[in-house]
Short mmCIF file of C-alpha atoms in Angstrom, two decimals:
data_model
loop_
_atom_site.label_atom_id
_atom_site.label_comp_id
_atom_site.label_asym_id
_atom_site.label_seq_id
_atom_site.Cartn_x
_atom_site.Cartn_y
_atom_site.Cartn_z
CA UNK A 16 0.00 0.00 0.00
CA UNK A 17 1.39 3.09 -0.96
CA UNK A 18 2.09 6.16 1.28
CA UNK A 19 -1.16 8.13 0.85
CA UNK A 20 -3.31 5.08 0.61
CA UNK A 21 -2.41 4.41 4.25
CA UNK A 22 -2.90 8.22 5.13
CA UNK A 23 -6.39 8.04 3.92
CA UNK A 24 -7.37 5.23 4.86
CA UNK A 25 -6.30 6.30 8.82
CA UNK A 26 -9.49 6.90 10.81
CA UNK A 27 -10.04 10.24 11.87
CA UNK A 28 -9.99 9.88 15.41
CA UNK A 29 -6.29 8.81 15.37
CA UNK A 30 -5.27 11.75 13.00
CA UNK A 31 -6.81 13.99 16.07
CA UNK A 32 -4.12 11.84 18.78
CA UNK A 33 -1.77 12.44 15.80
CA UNK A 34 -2.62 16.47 15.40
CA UNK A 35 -3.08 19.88 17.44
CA UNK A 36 -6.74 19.89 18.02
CA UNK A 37 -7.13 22.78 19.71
CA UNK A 38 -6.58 24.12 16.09
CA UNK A 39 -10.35 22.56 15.42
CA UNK A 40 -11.44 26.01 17.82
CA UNK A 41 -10.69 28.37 15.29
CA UNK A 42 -13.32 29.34 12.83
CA UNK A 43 -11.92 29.05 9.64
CA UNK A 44 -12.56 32.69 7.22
CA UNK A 45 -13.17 33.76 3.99
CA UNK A 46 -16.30 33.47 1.50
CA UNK A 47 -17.79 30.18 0.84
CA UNK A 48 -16.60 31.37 -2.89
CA UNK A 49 -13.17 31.33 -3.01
CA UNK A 50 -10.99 28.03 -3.62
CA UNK A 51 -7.42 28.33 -2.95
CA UNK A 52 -5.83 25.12 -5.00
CA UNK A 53 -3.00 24.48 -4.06
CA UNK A 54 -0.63 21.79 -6.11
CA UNK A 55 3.49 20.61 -5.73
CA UNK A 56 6.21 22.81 -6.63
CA UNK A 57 6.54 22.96 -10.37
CA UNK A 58 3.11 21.13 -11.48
CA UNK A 59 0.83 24.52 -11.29
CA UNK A 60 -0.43 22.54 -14.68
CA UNK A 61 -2.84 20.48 -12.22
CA UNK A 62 -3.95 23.58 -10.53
CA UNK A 63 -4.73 25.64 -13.82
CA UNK A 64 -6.97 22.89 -14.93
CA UNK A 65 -8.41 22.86 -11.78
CA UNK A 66 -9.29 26.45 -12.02
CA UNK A 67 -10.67 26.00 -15.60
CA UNK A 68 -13.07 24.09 -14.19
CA UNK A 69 -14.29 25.27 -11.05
CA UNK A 70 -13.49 28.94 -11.86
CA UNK A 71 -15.75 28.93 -15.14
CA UNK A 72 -17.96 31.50 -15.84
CA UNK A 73 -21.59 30.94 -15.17
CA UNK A 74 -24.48 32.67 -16.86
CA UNK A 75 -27.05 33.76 -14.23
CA UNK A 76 -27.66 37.49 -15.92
CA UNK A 77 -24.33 37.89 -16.29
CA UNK A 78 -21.54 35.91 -16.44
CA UNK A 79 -20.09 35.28 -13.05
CA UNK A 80 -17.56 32.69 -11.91
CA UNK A 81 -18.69 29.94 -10.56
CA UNK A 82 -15.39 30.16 -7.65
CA UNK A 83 -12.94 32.87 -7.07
CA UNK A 84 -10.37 31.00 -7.53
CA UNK A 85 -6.34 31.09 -5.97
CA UNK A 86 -3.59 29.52 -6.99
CA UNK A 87 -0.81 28.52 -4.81
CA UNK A 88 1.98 25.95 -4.15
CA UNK A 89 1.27 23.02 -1.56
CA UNK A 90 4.50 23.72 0.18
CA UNK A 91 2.65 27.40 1.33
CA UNK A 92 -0.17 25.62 2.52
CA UNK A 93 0.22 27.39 5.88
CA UNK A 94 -0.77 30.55 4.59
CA UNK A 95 -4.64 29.19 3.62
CA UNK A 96 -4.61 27.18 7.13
CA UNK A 97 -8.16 29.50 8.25
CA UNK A 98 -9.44 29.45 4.67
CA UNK A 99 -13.02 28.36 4.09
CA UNK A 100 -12.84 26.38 1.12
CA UNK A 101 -8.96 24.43 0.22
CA UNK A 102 -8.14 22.49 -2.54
CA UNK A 103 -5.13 19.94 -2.89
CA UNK A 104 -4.15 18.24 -6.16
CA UNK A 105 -0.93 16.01 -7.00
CA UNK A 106 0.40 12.95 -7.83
CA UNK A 107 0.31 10.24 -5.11
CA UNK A 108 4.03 9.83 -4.77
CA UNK A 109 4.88 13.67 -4.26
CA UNK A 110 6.15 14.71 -0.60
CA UNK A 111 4.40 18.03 -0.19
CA UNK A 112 1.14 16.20 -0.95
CA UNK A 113 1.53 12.92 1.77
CA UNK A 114 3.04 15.19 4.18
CA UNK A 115 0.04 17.28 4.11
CA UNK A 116 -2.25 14.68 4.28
CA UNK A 117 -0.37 14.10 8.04
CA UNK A 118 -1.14 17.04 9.12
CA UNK A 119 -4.74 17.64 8.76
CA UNK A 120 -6.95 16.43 11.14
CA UNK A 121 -10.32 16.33 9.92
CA UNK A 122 -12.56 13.45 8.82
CA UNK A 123 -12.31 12.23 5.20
CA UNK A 124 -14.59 10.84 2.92
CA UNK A 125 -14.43 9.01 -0.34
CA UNK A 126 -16.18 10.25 -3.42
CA UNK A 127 -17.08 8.90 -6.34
CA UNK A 128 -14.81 10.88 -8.58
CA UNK A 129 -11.89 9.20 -9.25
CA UNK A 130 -8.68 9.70 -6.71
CA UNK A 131 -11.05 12.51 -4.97
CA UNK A 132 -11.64 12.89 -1.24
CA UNK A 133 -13.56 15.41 0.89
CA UNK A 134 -12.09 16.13 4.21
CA UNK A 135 -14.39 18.51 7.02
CA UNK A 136 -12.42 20.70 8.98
CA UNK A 137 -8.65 19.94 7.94
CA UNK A 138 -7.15 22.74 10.34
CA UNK A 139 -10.61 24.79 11.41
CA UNK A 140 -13.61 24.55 12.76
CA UNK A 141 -15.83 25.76 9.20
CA UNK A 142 -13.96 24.01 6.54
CA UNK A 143 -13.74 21.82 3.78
CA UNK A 144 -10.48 20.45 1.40
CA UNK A 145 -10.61 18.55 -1.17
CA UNK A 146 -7.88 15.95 -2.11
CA UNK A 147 -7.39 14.83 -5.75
CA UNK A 148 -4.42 12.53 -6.25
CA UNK A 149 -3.41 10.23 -8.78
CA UNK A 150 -1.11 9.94 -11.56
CA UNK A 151 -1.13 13.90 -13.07
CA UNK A 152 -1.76 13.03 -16.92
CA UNK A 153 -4.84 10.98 -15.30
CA UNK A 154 -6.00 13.94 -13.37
CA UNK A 155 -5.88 16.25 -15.90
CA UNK A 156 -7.69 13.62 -18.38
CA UNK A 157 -10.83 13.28 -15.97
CA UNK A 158 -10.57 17.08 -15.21
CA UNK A 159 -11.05 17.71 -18.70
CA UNK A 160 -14.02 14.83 -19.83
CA UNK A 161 -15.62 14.49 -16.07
CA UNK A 162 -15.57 18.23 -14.89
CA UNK A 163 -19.23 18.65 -13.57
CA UNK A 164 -18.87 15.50 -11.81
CA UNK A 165 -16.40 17.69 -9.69
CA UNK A 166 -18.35 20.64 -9.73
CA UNK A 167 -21.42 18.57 -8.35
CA UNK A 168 -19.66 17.36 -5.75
CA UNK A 169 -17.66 20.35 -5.14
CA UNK A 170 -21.13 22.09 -5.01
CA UNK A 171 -23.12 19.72 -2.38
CA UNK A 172 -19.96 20.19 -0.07
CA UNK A 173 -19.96 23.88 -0.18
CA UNK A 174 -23.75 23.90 0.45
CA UNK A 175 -23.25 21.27 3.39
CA UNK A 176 -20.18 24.55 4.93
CA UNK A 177 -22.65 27.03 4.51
CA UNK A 178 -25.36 24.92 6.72
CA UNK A 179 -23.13 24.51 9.33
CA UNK A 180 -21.87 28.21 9.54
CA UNK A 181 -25.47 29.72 8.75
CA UNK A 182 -26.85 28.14 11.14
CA UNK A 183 -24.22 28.80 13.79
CA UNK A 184 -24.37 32.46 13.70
CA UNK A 185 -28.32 32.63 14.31
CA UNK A 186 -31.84 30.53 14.30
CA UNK A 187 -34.79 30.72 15.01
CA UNK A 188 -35.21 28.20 17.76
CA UNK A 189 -38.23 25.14 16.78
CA UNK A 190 -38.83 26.93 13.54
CA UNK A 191 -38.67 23.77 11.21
CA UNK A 192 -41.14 21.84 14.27
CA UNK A 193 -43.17 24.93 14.55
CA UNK A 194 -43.79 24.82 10.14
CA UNK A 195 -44.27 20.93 10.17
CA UNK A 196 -47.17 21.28 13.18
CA UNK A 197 -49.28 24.61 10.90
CA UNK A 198 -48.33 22.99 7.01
CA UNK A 199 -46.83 19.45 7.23
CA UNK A 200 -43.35 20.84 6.30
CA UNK A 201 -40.83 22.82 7.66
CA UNK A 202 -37.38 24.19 6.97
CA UNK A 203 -34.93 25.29 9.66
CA UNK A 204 -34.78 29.25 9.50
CA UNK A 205 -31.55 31.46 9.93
CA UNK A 206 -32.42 34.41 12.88
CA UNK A 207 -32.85 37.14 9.69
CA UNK A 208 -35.86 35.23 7.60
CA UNK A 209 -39.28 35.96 7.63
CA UNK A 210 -42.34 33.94 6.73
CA UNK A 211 -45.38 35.30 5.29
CA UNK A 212 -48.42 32.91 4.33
CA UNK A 213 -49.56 33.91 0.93
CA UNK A 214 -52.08 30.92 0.33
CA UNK A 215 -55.44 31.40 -1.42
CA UNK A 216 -58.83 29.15 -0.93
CA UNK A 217 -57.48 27.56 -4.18
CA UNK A 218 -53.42 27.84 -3.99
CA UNK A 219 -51.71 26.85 -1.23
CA UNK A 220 -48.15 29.31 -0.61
CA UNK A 221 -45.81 30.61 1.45
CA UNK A 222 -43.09 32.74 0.87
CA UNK A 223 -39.90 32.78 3.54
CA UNK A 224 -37.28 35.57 2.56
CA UNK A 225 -35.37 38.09 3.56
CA UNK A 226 -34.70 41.28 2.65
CA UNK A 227 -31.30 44.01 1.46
CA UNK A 228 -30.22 41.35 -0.61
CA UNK A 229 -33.87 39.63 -1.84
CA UNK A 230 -33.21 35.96 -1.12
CA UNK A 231 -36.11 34.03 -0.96
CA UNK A 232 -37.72 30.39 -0.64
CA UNK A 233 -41.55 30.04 -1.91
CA UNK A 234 -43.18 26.77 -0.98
CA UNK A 235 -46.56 26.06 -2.83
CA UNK A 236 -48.64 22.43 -2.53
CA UNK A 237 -51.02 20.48 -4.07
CA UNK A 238 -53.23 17.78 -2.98
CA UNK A 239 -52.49 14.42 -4.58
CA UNK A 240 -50.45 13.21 -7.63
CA UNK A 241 -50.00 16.37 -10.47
CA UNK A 242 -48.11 15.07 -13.66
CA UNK A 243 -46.97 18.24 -15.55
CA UNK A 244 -44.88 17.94 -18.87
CA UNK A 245 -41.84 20.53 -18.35
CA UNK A 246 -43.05 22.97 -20.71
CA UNK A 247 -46.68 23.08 -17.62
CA UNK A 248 -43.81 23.19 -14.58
CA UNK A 249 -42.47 26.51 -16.21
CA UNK A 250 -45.81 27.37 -16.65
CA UNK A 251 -47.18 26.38 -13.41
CA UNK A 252 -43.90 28.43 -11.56
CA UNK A 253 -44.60 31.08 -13.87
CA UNK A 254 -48.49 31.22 -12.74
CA UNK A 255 -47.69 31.00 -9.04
CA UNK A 256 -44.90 34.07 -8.97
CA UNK A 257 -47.11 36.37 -11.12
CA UNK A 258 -49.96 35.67 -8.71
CA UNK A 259 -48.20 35.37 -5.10
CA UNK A 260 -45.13 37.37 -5.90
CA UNK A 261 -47.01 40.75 -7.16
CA UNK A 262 -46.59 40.10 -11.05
CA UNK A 263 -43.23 38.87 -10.83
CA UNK A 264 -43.10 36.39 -14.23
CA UNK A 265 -41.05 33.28 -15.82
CA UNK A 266 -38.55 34.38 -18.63
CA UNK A 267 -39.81 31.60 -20.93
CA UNK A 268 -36.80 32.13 -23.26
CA UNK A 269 -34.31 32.00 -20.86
CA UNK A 270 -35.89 29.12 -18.42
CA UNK A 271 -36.31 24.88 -18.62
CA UNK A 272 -37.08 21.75 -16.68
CA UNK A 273 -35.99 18.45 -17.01
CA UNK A 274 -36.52 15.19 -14.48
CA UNK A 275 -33.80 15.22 -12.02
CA UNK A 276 -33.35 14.06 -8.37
CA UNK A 277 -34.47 16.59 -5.33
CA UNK A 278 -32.51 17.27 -2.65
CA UNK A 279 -35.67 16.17 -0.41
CA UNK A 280 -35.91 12.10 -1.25
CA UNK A 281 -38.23 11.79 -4.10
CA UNK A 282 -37.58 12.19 -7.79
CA UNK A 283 -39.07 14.99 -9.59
CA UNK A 284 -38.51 17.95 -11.93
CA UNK A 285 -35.76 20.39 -11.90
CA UNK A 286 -36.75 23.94 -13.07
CA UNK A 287 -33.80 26.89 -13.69
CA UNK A 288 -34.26 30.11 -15.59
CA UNK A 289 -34.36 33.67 -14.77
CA UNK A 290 -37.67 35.71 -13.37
CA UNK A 291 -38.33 39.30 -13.66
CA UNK A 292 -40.74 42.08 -12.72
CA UNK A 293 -41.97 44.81 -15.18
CA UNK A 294 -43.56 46.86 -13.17
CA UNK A 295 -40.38 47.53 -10.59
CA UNK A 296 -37.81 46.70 -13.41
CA UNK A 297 -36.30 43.96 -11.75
CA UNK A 298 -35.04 40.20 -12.15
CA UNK A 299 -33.33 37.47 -11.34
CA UNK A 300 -32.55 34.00 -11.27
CA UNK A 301 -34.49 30.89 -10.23
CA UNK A 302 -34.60 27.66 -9.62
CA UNK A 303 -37.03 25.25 -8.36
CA UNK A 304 -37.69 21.05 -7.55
CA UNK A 305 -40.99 19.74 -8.34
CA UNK A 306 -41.95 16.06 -6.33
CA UNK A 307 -44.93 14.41 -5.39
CA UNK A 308 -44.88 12.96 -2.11
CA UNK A 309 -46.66 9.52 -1.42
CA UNK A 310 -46.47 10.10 2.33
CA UNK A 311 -48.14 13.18 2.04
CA UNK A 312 -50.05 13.01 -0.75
CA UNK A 313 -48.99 15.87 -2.08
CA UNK A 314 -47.37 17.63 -4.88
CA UNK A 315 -44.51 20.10 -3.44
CA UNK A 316 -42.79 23.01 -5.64
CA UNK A 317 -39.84 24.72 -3.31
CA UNK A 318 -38.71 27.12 -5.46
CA UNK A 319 -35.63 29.34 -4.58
CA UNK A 320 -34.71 33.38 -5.91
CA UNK A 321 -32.72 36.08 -5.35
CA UNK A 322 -32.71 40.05 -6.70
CA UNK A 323 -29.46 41.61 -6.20
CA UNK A 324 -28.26 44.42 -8.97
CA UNK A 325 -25.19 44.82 -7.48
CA UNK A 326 -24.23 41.55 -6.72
CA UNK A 327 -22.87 38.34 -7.68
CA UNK A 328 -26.16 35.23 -7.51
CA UNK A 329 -24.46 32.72 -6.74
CA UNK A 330 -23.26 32.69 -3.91
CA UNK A 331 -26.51 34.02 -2.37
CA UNK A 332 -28.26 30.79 -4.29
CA UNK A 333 -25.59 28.60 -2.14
CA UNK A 334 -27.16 30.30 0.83
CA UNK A 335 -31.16 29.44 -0.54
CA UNK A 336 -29.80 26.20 -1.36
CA UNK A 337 -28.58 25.61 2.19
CA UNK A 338 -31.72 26.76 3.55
CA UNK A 339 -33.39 24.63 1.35
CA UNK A 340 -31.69 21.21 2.45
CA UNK A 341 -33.19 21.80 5.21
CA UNK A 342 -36.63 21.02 4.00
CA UNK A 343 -38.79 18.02 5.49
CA UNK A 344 -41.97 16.74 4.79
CA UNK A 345 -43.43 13.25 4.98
CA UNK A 346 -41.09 11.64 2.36
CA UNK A 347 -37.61 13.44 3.48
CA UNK A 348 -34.49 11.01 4.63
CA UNK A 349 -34.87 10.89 7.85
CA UNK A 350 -38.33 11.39 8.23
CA UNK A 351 -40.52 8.26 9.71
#
């Protein structure tokens, strides 16, 4: 077994004998944007590709990156020890790279992307690195023809960050418990949200938002089994905004749905586009996960926006998205 086989495969309890834990009670810093990669002396090749593909541009209405994105060499690793988000890539013989891997102690978990780990708090409480080794012409192969695998996974794991610091700084105590007992589902809320029942005799909605930037979460419900095509979930969002949302409307050329997986158990819909207002002159993106519920008998659409001019979207989706996982109704993991 090679040298960083046996590294990973330590548990994490004896990397924290093996480490300075009291390191674990410093908060690690930084946006939940920015990924410093960090690769060996004299292979910044790995990290560049890297960067193509987590630092791409991603049209929401404009082009933004999808990560900020530093580049750095693994032997100055100690100068990103309080960083949010770290990144290490290498071949599996090079020394900066196993003696690294000694000297985080955080728990480590196998993906399914090839040679790639995810390790929670390396060297602060807060934070997540990511490990890709393996031979370097490899790496850079699967980089190049398996790059939103990485960004997928890279994505849930900065969500998962962003729930446990959110959620640390401020929430409303029994919130999700309080939502489940009035509606039959509930969300846990950070200390800043609001929640505003919208609902109708005939529409069921409620909006939960905040304010200075606009991020909001709309939940809207139907009573047994709804099949919609995707053209009628675009639709449907579309009619649900424009009524609830004072006139805000669906960009129909700039929006889609397609059958995905929801972060809430059942299968569904996946709907993305962008949303805007006429009558205030604003807009924004969207996106939204359509699932019927068996336990409920119910058809749910969570939908998730945000309206800031002056702002990157992104990152302030991560934040709805965390929010979001945090859903639970009748069929969520978890739920009996």
């Amino acid at each position: 077994m090679n040298r960083l086989a046996i590294l990973l495969a330590i548990p994490a309890a004896a990397l924290v004998l093996a480490g300075c834990s009291s390191e674990k009670r410093i908060p690690a810093v930084g946006p939940a944007f920015e990924i410093v990669v960090m690769a060996p002396e004299g292979m910044a090749v790995l990290a560049e590709e890297v960067r193509t593909v987590l630092g791409e541009d991603v049209v929401t209405i404009r082009p933004e990156p999808r990560y900020q994105i530093e580049v750095d060499t693994l032997e100055e690793y100690r100068f990103y020890k309080t960083r949010k988000l770290l990144f290490a890539v290498g071949p599996r013989d090079a020394d900066p790279f196993a003696k690294l891997l000694g000297k985080t102690t955080g728990t480590r978990t196998q993906t399914a992307y090839p040679g790639l780990w995810v390790e929670a708090d390396p060297f602060a409480a807060g934070q997540v690195m990511f490990w890709l080794a393996g031979d370097p012409q490899t790496i850079v192969q699967d980089l190049r023809a398996r790059g939103d695998e990485l960004v997928d996974i890279v994505e849930d794991a900065t969500v998962d960050l962003i729930v446990r610091s959110l959620f640390r700084v401020g929430e409303q105590p029994d919130a999700r418990a309080t939502l489940r007992a009035r509606w039959g589902w509930g969300v846990r809320l950070p200390s800043e949200f609001v929640v505003e029942d919208r609902s109708t005799a005939d529409r069921r909605f409620v909006r939960i938002w905040h304010d200075a930037p606009v991020e909001q979460l709309f939940v809207s419900w139907e009573d047994g089994r709804v099949e919609r095509t995707a053209d009628e979930w675009v639709q449907r969002r579309h009619e649900l905004a424009w009524y609830h949302l004072d006139r805000d409307e669906v960009v129909f050329d700039h929006a889609g749905a397609s059958p995905a997986p929801t972060p809430f158990g059942p299968d569904g819909w996946k709907l993305t586009g962008l949303w805007e207002n006429n009558q205030y002159t604003i807009g924004g993106p969207f996106e939204s996960w359509a699932f019927y519920c068996d336990r409920d008998d119910r058809t749910y659409l969570v939908d998730l926006s945000v309206y800031a001019p002056d702002r990157d979207k992104l990152p302030l989706l991560r934040v709805l998205r965390a929010v979001a996982s945090t859903f639970r109704c009748g069929c969520s993991p978890g739920v009996p």
